Coordinates of C-alpha atoms in Angstrom, one line a residue:
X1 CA 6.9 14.1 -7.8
X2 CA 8.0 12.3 -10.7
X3 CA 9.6 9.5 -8.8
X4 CA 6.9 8.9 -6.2
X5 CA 4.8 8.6 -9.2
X6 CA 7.3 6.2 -10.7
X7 CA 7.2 4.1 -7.2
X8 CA 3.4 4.2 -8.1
X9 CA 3.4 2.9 -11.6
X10 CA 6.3 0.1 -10.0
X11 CA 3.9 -1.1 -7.4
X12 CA 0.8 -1.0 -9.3
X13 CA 1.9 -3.0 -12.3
X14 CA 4.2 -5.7 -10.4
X15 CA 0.8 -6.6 -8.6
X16 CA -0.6 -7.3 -11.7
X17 CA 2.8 -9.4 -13.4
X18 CA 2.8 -11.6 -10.2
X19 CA -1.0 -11.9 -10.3
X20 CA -0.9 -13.6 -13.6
X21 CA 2.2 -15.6 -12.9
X22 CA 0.1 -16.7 -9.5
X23 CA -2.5 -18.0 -11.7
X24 CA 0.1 -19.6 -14.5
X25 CA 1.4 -21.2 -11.6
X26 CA -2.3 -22.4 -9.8
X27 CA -3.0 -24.2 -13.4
X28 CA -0.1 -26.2 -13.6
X29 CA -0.5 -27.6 -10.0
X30 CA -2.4 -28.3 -8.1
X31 CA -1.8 -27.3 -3.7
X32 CA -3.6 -26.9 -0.7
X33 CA -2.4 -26.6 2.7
X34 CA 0.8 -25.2 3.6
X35 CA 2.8 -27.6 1.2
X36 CA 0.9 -26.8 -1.4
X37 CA 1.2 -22.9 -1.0
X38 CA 5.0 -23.4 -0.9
X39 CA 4.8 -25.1 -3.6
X40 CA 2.5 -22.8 -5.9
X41 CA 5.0 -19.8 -4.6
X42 CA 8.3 -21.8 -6.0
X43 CA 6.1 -22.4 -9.4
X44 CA 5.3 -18.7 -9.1
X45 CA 9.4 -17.7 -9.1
X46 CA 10.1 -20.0 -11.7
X47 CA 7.9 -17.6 -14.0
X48 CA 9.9 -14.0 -15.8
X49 CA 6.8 -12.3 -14.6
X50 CA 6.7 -12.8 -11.0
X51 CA 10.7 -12.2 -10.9
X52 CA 10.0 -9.2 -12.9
X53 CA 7.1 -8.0 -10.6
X54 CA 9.8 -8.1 -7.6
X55 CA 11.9 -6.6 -9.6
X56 CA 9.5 -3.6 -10.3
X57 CA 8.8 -3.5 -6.5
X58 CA 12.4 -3.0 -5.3
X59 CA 12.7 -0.6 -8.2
X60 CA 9.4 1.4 -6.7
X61 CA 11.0 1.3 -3.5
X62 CA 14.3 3.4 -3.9
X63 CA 12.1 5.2 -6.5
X64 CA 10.3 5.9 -2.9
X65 CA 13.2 6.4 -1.0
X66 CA 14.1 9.2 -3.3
X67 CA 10.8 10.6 -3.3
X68 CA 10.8 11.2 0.5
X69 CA 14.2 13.0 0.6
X70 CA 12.8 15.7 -2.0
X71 CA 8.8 15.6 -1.2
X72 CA 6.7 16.6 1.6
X73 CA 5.3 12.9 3.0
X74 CA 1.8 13.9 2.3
X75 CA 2.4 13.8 -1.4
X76 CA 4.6 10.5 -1.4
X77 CA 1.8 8.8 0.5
X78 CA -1.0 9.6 -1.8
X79 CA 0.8 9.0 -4.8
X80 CA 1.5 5.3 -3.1
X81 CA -1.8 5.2 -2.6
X82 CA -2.9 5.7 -6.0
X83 CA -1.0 2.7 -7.2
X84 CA -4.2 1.1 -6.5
X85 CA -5.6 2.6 -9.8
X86 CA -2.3 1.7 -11.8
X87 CA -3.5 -1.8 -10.8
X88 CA -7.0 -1.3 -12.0
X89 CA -6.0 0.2 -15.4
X90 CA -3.0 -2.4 -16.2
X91 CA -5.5 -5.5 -14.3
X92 CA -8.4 -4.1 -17.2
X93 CA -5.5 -4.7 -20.2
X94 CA -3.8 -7.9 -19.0
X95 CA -6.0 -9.6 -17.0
X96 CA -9.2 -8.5 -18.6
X97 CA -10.6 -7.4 -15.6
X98 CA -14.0 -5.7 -16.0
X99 CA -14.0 -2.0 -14.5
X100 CA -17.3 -0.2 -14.2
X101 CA -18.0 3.3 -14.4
X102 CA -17.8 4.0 -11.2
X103 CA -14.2 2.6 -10.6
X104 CA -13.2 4.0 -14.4
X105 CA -14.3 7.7 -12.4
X106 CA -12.3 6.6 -9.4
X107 CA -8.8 6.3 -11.6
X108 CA -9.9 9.6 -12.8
X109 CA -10.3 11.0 -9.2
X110 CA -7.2 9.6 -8.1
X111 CA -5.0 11.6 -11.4
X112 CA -7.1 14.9 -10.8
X113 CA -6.1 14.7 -6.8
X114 CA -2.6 13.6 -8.1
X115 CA -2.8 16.9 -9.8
X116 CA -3.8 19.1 -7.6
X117 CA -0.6 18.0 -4.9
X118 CA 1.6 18.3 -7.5
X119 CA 1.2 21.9 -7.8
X120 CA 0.3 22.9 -4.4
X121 CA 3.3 20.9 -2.8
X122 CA 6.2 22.4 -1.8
X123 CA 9.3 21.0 -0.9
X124 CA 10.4 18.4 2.2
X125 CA 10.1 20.1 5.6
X126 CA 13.4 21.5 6.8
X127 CA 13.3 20.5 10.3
X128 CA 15.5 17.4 11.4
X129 CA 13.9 15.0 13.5
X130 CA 13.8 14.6 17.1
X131 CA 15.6 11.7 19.4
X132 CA 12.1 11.8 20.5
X133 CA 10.2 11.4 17.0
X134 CA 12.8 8.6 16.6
X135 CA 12.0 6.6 19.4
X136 CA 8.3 7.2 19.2
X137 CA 8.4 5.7 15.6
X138 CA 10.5 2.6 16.9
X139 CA 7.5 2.1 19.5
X140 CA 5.0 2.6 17.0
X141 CA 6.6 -0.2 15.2
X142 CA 6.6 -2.4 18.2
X143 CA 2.8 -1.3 18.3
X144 CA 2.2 -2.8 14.6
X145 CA 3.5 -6.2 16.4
X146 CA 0.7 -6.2 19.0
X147 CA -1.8 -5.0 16.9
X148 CA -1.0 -7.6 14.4
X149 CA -1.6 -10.4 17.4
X150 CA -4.7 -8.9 19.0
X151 CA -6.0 -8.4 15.4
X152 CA -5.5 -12.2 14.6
X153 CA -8.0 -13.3 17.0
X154 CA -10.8 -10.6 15.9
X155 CA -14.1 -11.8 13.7
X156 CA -13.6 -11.7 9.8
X157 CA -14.2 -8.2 9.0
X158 CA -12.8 -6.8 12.3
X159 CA -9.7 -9.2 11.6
X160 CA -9.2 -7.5 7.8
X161 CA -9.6 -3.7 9.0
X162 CA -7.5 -4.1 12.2
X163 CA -4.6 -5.9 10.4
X164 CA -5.2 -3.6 7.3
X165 CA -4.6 -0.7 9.3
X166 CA -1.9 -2.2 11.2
X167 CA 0.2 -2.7 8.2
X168 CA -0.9 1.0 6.9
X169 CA 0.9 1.9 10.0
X170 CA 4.2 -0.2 9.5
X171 CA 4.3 1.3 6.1
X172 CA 3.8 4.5 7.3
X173 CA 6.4 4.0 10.0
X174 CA 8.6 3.3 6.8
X175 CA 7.6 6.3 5.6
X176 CA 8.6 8.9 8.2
X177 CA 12.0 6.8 9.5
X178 CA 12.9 7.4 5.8
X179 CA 12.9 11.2 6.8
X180 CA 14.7 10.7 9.9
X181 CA 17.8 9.0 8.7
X182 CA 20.4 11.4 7.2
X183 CA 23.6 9.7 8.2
X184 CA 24.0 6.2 6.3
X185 CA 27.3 5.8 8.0
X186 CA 27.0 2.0 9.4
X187 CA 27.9 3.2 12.9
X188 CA 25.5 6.1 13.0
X189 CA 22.8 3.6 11.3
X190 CA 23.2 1.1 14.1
X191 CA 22.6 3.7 16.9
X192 CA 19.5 5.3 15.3
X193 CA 16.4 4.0 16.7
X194 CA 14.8 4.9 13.4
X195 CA 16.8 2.7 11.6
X196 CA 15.5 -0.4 13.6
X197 CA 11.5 1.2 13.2
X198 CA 12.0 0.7 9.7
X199 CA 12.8 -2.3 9.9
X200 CA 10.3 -3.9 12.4
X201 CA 7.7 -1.5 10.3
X202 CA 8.1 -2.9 7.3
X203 CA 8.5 -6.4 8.4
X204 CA 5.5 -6.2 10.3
X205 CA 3.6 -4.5 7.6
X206 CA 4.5 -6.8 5.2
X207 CA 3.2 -9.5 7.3
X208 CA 0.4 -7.9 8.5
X209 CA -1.5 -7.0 5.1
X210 CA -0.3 -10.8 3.9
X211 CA -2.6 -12.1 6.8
X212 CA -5.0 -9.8 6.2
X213 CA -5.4 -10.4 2.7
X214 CA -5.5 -14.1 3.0
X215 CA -8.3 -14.5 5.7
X216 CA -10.1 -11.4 5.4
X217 CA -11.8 -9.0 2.9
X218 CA -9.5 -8.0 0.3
X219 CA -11.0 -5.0 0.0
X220 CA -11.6 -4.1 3.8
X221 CA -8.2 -4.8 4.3
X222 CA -6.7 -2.8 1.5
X223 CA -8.7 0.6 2.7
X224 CA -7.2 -0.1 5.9
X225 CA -3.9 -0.1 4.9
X226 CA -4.6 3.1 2.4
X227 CA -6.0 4.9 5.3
X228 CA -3.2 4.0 7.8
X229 CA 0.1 4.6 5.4
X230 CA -1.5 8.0 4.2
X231 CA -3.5 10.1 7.1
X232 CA -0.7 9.4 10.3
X233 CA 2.6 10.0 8.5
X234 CA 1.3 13.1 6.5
X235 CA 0.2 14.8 10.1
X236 CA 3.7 13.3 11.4
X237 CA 5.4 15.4 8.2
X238 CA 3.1 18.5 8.5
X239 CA 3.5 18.8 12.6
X240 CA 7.0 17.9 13.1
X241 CA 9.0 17.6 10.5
X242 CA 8.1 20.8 9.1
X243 CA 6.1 19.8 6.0
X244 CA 4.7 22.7 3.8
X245 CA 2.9 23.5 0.5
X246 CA 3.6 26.4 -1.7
X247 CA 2.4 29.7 -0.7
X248 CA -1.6 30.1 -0.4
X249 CA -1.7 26.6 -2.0
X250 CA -2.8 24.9 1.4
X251 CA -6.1 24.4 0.6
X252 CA -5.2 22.9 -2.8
X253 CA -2.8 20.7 -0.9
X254 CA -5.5 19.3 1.1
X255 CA -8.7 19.0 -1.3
X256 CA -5.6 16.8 -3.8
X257 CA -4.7 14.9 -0.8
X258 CA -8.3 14.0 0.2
X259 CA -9.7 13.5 -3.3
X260 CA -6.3 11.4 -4.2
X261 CA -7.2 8.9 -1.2
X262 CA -10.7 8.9 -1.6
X263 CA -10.7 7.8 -5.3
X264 CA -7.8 4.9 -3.8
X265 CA -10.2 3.8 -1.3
X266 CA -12.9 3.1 -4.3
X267 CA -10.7 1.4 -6.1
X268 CA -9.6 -1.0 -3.0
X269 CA -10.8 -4.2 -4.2
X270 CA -8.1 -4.0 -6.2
X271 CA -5.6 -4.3 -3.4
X272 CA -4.5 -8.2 -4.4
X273 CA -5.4 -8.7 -7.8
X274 CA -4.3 -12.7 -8.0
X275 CA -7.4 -13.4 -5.3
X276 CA -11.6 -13.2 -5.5
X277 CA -11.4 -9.9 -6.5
X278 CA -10.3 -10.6 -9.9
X279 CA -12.3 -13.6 -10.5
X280 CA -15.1 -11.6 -9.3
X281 CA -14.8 -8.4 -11.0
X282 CA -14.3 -10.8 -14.4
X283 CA -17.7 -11.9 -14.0
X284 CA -18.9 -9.0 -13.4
X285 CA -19.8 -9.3 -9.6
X286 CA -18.2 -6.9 -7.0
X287 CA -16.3 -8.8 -4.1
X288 CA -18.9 -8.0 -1.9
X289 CA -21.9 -9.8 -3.9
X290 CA -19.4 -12.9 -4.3
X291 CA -19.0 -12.8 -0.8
X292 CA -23.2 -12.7 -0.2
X293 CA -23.0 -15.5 -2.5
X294 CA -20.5 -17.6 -0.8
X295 CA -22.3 -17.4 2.4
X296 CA -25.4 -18.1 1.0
X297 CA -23.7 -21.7 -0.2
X298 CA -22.5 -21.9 3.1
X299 CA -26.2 -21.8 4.6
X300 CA -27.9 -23.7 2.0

């Protein structure tokens, strides 16, 4: 538990460092358009924070990798999940973020669910996975794809929640091929469907949730993704991979998941700090009254 909470506190505060290297990097240029994105990202990797927020995120990830060999996925994926509020607590210090009661008692929902898995999990289910699981995870991934191209073409907020989700899949797929490669030798690695499911997953994810958070509702998007990398691969762990909890904990295990994810899911505006959520939650307005605002302009 101690390293999926690691991964957590990785991924939560490099989204932070590379928010405020985003905005070191938007005041000493100026960009619009594609050229003028590349160019704010190659400002952006000039600064120590963003290279140390990518840094922190490759850190996070074997931290993750480690995690799932020792961990029942249900417990992994909700302490990812709560690197939401790891956001919101290091966004309130550095970036000065305003957080409201509400969202204070959401980072406090999120550690008491934390608590609650960490003593009702047990240890990673002992069943190896299937040729089938393997192959079902690889077409899942190929699924992520599609979804990501249908999704493209739906109305604003459909567009956010379908490509949110989507990459909460290809993360998830991450997740469970994770679980489903114990052989690293090259040869075996190349003939493991799982292998290329990770892959494609993550690429796809990746890409998927960058879409998403760039024409869509930050914080639609992110409670997509939170409830698609959490809900699927836990069942996946539980029902086939053998996933337990610790005896006559079950119940525990389940009110920790569901109060871990639910106190993530308030605290989803902070999915991309560097966007309108933080210049919205530092004047004091949540995303969705800048966004009433903004389409109020728009008519007037």
């Amino acid at each position: 538990m101690v390293c999926a909470l690691g991964a957590s506190v990785c991924f939560g505060t490099a989204t932070v460092l590379q928010a405020m290297a985003a905005r070191a990097a938007g005041e000493s240029g100026t960009g619009g358009g594609a050229g003028g994105a590349a160019a704010l990202l190659l400002r952006a990797l000039r600064q120590w924070r963003y290279v140390a927020g990518l840094g922190l995120d490759g850190v996070g990830f074997l931290l993750q990798i480690v995690a799932l060999r020792s961990l029942p996925i249900y417990a992994v994926g909700a302490a990812l999940a709560a690197s939401l509020a790891v956001t919101a607590v290091v966004a309130s210090r550095l970036l000065h973020v305003r957080l409201s009661r509400v969202e204070w008692g959401a980072v406090a929902v999120v550690c008491a669910g934390l608590a609650m898995l960490g003593l009702a999990s047990g240890t990673e289910g002992d069943r190896t996975g299937s040729l089938t699981l393997k192959y079902v995870m690889l077409a899942t991934s190929l699924a992520v794809l599609v979804l990501g191209l249908v999704g493209g073409r739906l109305p604003d907020r459909g567009r956010a929640l379908a490509l949110g989700l989507g990459a909460g899949f290809g993360f998830g797929v991450v997740e469970v091929a994770v679980r489903l490669i114990a052989d690293l030798d090259p040869g075996t690695l190349l003939a493991n469907p799982a292998t290329y499911a990770l892959l494609i997953g993550g690429g796809a994810a990746f890409l998927l949730l960058t879409t998403a958070l760039e024409r869509g509702s930050v914080t639609t998007a992110t409670a997509g993704l939170v409830i698609g990398e959490t809900i699927g691969p836990a069942l996946v762990g539980v029902v086939w991979l053998g996933d337990r909890t610790r005896e006559g904990l079950s119940w525990l295990a389940v009110l920790g998941f569901a109060v871990a994810v639910a106190g993530a899911l308030a605290l989803a505006r902070f999915g991309e700090a560097p966007g309108t959520t933080t210049s919205a939650a530092a004047s004091g307005r949540t995303e969705a009254e800048a966004e009433e605002e903004e389409e109020e302009e728009r008519k007037a």
